[in-house]
CSV table of C-alpha atoms and ligand atoms in Angstrom, one decimal:
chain,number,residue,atom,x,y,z
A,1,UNK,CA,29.3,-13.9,-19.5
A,2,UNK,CA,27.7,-13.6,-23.1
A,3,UNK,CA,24.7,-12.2,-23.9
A,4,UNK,CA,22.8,-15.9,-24.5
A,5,UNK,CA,24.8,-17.2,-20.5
A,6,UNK,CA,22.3,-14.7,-18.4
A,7,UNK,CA,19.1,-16.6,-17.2
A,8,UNK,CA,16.2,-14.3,-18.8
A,9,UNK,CA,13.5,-16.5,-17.2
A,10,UNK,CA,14.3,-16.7,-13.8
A,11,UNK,CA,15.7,-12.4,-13.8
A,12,UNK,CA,11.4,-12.3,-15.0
A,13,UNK,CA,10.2,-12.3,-11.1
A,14,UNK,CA,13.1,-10.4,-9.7
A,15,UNK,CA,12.4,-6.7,-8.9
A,16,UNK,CA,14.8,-4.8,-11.3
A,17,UNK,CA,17.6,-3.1,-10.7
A,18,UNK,CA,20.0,-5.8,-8.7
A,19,UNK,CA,23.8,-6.7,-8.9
A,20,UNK,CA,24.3,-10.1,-10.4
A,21,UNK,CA,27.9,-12.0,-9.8
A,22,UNK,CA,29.5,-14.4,-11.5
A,23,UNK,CA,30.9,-16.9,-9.1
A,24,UNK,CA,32.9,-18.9,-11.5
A,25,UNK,CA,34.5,-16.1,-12.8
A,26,UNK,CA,35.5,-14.4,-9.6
A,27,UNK,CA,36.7,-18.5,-8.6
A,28,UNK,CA,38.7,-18.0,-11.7
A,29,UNK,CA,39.9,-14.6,-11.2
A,30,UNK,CA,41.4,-15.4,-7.5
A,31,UNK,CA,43.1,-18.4,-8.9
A,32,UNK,CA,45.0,-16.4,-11.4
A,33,UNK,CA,45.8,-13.6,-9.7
A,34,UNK,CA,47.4,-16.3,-6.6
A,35,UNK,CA,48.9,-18.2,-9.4
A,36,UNK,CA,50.8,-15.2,-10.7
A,37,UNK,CA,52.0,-13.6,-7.7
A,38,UNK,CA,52.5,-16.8,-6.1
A,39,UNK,CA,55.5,-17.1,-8.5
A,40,UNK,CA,57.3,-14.8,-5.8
A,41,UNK,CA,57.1,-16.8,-2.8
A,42,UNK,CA,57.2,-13.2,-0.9
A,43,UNK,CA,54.7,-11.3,-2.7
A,44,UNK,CA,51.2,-11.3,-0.5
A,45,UNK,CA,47.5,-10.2,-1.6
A,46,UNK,CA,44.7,-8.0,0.3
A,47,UNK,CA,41.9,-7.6,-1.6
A,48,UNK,CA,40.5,-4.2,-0.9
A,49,UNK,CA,37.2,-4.6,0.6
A,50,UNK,CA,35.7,-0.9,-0.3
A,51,UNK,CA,35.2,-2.5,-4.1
A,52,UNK,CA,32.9,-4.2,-2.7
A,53,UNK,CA,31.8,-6.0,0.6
A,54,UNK,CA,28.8,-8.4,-0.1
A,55,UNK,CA,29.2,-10.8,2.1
A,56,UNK,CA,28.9,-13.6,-0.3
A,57,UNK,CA,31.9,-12.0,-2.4
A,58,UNK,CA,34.4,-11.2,0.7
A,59,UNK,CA,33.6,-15.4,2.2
A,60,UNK,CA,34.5,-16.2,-1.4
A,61,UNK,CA,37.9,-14.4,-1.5
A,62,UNK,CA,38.6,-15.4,2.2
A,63,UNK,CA,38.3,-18.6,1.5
A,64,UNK,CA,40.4,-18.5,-1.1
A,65,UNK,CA,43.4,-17.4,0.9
A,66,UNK,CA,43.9,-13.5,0.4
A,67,UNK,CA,44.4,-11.2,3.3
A,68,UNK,CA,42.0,-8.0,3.3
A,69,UNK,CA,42.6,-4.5,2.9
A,70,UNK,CA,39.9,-2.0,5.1
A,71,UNK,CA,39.8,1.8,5.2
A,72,UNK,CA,37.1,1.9,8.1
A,73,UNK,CA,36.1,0.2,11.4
A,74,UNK,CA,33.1,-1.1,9.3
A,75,UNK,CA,35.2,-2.5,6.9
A,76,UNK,CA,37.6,-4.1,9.5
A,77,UNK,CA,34.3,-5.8,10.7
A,78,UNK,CA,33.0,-6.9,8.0
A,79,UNK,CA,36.3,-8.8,6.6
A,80,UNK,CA,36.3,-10.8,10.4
A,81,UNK,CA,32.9,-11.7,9.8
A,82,UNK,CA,33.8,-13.1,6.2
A,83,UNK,CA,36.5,-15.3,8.1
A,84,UNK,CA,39.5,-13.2,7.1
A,85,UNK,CA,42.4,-13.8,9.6
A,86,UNK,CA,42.8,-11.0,11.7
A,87,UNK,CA,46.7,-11.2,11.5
A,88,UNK,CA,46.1,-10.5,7.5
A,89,UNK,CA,44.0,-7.4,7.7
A,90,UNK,CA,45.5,-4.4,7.1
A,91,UNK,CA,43.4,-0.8,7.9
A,92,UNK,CA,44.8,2.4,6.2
A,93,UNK,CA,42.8,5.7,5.9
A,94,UNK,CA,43.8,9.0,6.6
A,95,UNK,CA,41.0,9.9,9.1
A,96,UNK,CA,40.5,6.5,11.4
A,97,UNK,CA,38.6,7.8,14.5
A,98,UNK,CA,39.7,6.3,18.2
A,99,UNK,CA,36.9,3.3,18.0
A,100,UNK,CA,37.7,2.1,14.7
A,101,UNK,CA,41.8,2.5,16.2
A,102,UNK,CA,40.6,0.8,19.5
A,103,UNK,CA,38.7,-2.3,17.2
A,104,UNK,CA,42.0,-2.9,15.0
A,105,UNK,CA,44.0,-3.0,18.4
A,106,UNK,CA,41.5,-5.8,19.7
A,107,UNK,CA,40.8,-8.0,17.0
A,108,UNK,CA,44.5,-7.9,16.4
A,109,UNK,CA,44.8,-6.8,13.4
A,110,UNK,CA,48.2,-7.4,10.7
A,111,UNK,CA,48.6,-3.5,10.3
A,112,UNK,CA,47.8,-0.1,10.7
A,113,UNK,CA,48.8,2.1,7.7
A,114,UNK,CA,49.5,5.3,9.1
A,115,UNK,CA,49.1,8.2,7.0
A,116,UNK,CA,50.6,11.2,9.3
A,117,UNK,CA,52.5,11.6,12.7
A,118,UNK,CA,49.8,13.1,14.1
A,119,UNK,CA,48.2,9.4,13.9
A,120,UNK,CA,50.7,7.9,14.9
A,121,UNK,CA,50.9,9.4,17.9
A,122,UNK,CA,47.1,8.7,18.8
A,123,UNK,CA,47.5,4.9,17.5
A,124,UNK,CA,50.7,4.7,20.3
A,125,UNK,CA,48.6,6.2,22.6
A,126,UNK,CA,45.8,4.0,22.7
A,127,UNK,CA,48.3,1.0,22.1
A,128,UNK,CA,49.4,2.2,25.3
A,129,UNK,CA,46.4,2.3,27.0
A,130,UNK,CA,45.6,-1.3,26.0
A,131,UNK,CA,48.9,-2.7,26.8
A,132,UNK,CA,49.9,-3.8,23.3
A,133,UNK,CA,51.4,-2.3,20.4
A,134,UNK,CA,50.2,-1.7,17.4
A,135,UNK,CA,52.2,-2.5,14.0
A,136,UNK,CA,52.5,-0.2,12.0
A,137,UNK,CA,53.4,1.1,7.9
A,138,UNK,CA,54.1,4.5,7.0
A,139,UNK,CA,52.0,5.2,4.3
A,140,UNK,CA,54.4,7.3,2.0
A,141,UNK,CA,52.8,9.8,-0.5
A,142,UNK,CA,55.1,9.2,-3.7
A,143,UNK,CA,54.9,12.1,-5.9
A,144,UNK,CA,53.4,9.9,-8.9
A,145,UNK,CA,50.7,10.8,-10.8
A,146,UNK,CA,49.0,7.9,-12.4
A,147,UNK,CA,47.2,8.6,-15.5
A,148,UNK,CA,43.7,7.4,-14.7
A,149,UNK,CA,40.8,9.6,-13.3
A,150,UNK,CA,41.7,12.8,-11.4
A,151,UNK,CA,39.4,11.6,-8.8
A,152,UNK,CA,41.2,8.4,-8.3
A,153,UNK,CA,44.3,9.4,-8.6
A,154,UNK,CA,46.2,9.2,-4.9
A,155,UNK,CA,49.6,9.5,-4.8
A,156,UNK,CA,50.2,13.0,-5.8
A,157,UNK,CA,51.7,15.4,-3.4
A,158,UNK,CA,48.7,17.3,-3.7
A,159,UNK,CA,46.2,14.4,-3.0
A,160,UNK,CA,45.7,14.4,0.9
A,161,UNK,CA,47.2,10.8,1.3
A,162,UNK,CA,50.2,9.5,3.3
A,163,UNK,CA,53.4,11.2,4.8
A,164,UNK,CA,55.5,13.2,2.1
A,165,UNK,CA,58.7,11.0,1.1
A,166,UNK,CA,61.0,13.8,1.7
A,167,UNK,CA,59.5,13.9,5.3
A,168,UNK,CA,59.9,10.2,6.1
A,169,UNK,CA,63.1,10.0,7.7
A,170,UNK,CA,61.5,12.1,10.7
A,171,UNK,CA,58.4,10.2,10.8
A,172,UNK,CA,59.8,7.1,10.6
A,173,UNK,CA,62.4,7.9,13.4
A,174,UNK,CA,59.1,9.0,15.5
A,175,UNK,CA,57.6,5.9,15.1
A,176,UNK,CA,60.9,3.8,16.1
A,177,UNK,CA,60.8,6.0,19.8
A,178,UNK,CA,57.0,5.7,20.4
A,179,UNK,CA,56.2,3.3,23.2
A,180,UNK,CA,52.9,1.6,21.7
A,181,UNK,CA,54.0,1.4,18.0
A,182,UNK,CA,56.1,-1.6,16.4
A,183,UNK,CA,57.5,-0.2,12.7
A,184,UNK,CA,57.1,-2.5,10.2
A,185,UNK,CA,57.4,-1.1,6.3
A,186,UNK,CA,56.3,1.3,4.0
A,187,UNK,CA,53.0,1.5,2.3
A,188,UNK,CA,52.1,3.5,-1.1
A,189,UNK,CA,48.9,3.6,-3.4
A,190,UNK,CA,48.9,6.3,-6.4
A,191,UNK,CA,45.2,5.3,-7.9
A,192,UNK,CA,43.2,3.3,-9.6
A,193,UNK,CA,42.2,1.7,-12.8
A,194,UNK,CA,45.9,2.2,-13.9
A,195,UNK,CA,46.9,0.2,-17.4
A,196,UNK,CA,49.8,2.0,-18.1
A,197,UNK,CA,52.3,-0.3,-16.8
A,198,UNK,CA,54.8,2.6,-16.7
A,199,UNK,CA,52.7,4.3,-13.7
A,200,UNK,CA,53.5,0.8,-11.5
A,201,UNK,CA,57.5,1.1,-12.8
A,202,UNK,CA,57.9,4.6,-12.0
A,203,UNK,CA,56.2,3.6,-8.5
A,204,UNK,CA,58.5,0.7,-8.3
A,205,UNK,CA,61.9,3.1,-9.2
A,206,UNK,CA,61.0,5.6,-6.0
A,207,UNK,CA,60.5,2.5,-3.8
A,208,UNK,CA,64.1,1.5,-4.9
A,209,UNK,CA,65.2,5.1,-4.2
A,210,UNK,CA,64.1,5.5,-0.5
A,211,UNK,CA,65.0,1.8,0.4
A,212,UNK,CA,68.4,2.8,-0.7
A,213,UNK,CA,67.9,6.0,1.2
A,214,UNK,CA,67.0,4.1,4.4
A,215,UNK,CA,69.7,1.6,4.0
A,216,UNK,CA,72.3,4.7,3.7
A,217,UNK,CA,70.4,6.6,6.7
A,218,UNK,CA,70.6,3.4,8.9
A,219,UNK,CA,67.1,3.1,9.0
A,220,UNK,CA,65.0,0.2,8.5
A,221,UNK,CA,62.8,-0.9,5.9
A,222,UNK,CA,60.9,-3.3,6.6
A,223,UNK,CA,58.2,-5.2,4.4
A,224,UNK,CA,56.6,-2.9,1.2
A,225,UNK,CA,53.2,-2.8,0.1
A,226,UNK,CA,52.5,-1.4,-3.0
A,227,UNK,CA,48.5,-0.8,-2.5
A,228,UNK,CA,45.7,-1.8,-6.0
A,229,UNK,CA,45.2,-0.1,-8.8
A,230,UNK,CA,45.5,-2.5,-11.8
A,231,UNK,CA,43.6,-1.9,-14.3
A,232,UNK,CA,40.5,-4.2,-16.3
A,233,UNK,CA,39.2,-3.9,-20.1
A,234,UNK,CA,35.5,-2.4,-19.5
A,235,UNK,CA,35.2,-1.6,-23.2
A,236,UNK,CA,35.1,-5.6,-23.5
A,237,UNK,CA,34.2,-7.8,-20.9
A,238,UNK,CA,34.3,-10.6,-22.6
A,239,UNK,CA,37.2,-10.9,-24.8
A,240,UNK,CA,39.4,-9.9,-21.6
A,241,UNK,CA,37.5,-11.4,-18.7
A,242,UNK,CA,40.4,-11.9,-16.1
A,243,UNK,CA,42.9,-8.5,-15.5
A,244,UNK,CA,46.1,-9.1,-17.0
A,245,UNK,CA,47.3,-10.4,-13.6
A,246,UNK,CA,50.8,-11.8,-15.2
A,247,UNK,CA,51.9,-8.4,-16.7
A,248,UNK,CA,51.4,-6.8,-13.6
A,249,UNK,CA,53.1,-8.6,-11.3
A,250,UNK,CA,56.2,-9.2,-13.8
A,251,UNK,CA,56.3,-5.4,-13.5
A,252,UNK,CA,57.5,-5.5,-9.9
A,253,UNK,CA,59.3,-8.8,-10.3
A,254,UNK,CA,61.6,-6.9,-13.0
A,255,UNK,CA,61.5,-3.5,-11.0
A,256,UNK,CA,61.8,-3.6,-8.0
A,257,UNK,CA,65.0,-3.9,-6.2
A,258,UNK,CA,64.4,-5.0,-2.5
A,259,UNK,CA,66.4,-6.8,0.1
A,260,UNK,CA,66.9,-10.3,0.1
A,261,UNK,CA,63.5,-11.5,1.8
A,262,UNK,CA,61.1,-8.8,1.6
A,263,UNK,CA,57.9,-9.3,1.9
A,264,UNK,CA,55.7,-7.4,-1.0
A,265,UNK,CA,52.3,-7.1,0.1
A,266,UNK,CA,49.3,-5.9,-3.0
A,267,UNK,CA,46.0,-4.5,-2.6
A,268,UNK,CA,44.0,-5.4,-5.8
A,269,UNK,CA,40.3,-4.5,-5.8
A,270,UNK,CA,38.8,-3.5,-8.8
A,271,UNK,CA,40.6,-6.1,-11.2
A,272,UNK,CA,39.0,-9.1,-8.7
A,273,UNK,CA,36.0,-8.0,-8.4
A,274,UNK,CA,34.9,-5.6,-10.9
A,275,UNK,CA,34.4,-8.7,-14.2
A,276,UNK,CA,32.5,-10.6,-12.3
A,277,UNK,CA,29.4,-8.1,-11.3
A,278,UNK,CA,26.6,-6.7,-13.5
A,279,UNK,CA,24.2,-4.5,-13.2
A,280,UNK,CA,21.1,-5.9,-14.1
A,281,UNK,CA,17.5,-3.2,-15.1
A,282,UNK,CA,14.7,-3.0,-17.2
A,283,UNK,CA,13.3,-0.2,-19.8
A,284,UNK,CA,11.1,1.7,-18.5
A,285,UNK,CA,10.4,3.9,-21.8
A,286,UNK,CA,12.0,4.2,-24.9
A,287,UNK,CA,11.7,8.0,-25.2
A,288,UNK,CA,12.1,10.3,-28.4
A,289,UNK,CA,13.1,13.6,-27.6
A,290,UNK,CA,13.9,16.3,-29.9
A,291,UNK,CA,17.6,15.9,-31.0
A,292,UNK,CA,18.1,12.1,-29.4
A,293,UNK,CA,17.0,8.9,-28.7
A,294,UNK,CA,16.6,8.2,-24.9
A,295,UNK,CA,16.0,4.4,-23.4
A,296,UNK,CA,15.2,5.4,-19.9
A,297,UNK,CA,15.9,2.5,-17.8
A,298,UNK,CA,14.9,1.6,-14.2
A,299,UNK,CA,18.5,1.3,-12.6
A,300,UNK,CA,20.2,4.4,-12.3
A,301,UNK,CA,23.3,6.5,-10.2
A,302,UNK,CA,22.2,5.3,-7.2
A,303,UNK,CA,22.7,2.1,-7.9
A,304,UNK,CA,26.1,2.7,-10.1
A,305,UNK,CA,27.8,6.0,-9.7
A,306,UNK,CA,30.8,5.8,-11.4
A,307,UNK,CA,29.3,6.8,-15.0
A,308,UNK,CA,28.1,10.4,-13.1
A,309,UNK,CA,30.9,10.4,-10.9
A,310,UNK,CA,33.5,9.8,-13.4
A,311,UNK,CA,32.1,9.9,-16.8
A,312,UNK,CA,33.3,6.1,-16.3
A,313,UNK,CA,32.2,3.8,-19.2
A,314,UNK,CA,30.8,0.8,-18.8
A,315,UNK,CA,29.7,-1.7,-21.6
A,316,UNK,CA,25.5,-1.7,-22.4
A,317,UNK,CA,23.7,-4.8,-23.7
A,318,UNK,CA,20.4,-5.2,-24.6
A,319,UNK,CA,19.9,-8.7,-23.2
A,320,UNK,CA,16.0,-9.2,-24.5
A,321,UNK,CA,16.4,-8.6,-27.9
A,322,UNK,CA,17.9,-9.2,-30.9
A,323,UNK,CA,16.6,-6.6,-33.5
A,324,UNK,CA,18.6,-4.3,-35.7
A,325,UNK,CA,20.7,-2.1,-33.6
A,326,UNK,CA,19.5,2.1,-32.6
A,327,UNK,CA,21.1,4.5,-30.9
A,328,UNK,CA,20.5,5.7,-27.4
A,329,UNK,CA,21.5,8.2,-24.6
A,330,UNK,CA,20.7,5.3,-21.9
A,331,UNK,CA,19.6,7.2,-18.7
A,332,UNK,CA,18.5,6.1,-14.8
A,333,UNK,CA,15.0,7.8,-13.5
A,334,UNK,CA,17.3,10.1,-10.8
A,335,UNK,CA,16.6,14.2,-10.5
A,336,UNK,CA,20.2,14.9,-12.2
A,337,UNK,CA,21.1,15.3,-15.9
A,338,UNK,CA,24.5,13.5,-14.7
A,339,UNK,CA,22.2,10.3,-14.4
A,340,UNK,CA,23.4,8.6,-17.8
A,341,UNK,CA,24.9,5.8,-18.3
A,342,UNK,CA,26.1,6.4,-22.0
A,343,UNK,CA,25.5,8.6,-24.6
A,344,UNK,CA,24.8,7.6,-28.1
A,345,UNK,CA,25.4,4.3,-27.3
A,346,UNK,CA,24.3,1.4,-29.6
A,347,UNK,CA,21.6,-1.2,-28.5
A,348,UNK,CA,20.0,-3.6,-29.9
A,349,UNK,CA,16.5,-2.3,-30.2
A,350,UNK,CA,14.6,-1.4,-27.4
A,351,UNK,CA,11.2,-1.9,-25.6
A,352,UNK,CA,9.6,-1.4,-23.0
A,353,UNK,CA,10.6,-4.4,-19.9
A,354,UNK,CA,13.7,-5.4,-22.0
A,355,UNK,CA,16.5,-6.4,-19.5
A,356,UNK,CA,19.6,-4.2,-20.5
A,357,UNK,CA,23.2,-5.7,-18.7
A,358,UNK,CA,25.7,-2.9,-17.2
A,359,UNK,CA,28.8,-4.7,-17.5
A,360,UNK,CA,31.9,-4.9,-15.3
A,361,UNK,CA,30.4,-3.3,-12.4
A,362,UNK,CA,31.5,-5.9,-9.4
A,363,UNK,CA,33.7,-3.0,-8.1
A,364,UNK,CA,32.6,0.5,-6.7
A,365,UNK,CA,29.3,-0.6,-8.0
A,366,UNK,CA,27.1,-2.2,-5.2
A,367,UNK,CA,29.8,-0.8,-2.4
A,368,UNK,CA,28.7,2.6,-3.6
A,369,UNK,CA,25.1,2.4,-3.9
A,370,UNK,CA,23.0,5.0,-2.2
A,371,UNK,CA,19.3,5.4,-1.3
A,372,UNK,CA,19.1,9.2,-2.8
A,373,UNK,CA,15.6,9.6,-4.4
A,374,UNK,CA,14.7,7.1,-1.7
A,375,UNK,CA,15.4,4.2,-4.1
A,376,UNK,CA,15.9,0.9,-2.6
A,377,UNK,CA,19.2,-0.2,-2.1
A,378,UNK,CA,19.6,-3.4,-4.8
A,379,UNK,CA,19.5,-6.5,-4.2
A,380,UNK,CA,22.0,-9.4,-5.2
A,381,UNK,CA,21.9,-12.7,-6.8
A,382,UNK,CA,24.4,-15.3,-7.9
A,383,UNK,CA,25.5,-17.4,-10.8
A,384,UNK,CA,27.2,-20.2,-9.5
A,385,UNK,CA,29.5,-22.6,-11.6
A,386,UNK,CA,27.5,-25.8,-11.4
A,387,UNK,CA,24.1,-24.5,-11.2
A,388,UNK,CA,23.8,-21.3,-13.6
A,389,UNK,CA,21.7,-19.4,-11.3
A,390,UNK,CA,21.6,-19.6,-7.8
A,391,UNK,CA,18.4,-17.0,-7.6
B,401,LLP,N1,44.6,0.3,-1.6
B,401,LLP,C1,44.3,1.6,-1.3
B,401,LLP,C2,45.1,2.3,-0.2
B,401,LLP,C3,43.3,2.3,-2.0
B,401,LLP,O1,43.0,3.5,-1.7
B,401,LLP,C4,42.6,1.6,-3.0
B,401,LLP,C5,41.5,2.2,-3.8
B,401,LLP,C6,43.0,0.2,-3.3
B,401,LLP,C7,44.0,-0.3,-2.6
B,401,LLP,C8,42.3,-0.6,-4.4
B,401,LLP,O2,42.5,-0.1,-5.6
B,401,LLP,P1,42.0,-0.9,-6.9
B,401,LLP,O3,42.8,-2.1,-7.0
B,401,LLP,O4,40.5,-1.2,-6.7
B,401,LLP,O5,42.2,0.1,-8.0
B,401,LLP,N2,35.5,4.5,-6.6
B,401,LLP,C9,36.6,4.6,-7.6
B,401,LLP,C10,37.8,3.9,-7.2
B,401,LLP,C11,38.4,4.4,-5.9
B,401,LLP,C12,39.6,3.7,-5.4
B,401,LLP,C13,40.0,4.1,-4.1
B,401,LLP,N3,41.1,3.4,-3.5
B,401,LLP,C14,36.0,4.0,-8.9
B,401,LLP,O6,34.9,3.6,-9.0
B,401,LLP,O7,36.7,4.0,-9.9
């Protein structure tokens, strides 16, 4: 969306900060990303619902086909609610407590990604107990470092996710004797926001290894899912508005080396959601201190976290006006100096009740929003495609 596409007049009687979606966009991102990896007739999409959960956004993806990936009981809820098919929900998540087991074993869920025996044996238990079993992946911990984010990197063996590869001929042999569980495949994730496409081969060269491994151990495989992590362009949000969808997905087609008929199962969330969603605030005070410039604006880390939590960037626009560009440190209203959005970033000039966009922030954004400072949780509005704004 360009600067001129957001709807200034009707934002004026909104109470600032709030999430605004694109619709369209998102409309346009699911259709590429099923065109792409529909050219495999085998190759399956989840979106991951911790990117984000608003209802709105998770009917919109349901309805456009994709199964869901959940990491908690709430989660699991909230994607049947949407209208996701229970038989294409998948719930990983190294801690899942007994309820949140017990609700995955009612509504029937697709699959349990099981991060440790010690899971397992709990999940066959209470399979058990409710007469059914449950299907399960293994959820291997690959050894690959991705070069993103320390913090959202996963699939090292020092990150506390899945069963070490080495281990999984035992683990897998475990879950082939327990009464309550049904084995069904392998599961891996190594991070997030990955655009080296060499992070996804080397993921895709290990998989080859251990389903070789398998094969010569005469142990099953099963389907693969290769979790999320592909990358967007937050440094320009509108030259690049869609993730490179094709790219990625030629990655595995080239890479992998499965057998004839396995099903390939992907867990995007960040490059469906993340495009379509800005953060939407107001200047409070355009603020001179003694070395910098500061526009102090009303939306802040509780409403965004990722530029505190991650010294994540995200794209700033002055939407209000169009004077000579300045330089600002833009900073949120929160108790912590680790409340900035950017530093020295360049804005068109500021005043006080200009509306300032926070690009690309549809994922981890609103999903990870918190009332500290007892702010108000934002609210969100929509642009649909025929009518701009649907406020
Ligand atoms: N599958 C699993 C098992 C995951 O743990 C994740 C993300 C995904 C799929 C989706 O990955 P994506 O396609 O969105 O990269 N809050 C952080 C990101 C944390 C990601 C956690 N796991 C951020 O704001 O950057």
């Amino acid at each position: 969306m360009i600067k001129g596409d957001f709807p200034l007049q009707e934002f004026g009687s909104l109470r600032t900060p709030f999430y605004y979606y694109d619709l369209g966009l998102l409309r346009r991102t699911l259709q590429r990303a099923l065109a792409e990896a529909g050219k495999s007739p085998l190759y399956r999409l989840h979106y991951a619902v911790k990117a984000n959960f608003n209802p709105v956004i998770l009917r919109e993806i349901a309805s456009a086909g994709l199964g869901a990936d959940c990491v908690s009981g709430g989660e699991v809820r909230a994607a049947l609610d949407a209208g996701f098919k229970p038989g294409d929900i998948v719930f990983a998540g190294v801690g899942k407590s007994d309820w949140e087991i017990k609700l995955g074993l009612e509504a029937g869920i697709g699959r349990f990604n099981v991060e440790s025996p010690e899971e397992l044996r709990v999940i066959s238990e209470l399979a058990c107990e409710a007469g059914v079993k449950a299907p399960v992946s293994i959820r291997v911990n690959p050894d690959i470092g991705a070069h993103t984010h320390a913090n959202i990197t996963t699939g090292l063996s020092e990150n506390k996710f899945g069963v070490n590869y080495e281990l999984l001929d035992d683990v897998l042999r475990e879950a082939m004797a327990l009464p309550g569980i049904e084995y069904r495949g392998l599961h891996f994730h190594i991070g997030s926001q990955i655009t080296d496409m060499a992070d996804f081969k080397a993921l895709c060269n290990r998989i080859n290894y251990l389903a070789g491994h398998l094969d010569r151990a005469g142990l099953p495989l099963g389907d693969i899912n290769v979790g999320g992590g592909l990358g967007i362009e937050y440094e320009h949000p509108n030259h690049l508005p869609i993730a490179d969808f094709a790219t990625y997905f030629e990655v595995f087609r080239n890479h992998l080396q499965l057998p004839e008929g396995t099903v390939v199962h992907f867990e995007p969330g960040r490059s469906i959601v993340a495009p379509c969603g800005t953060l939407i605030c107001r200047v409070l005070y355009v603020k001179q201190g003694t070395t910098r410039q500061f526009a102090i604006i009303d939306g802040s880390m509780t409403e965004l976290i990722r530029p505190a939590l991650y010294h994540a960037y995200h794209r700033i626009e002055n939407l209000s006006s169009s004077e000579d560009e300045d330089i600002y440190d833009v900073v949120g209203p929160v108790c912590e100096s680790s409340d900035v959005f950017g530093k020295a970033v360049s804005l068109d000039r500021c005043h006080r009740g200009d509306f300032i966009a926070v690009r690309s922030a549809g994922a981890y954004g609103e999903s990870m929003a918190s009332r500290y400072n007892l702010h108000e949780l934002p609210e969100a509005y929509f642009a649909t495609p025929r009518c701009r704004a649907a406020l």
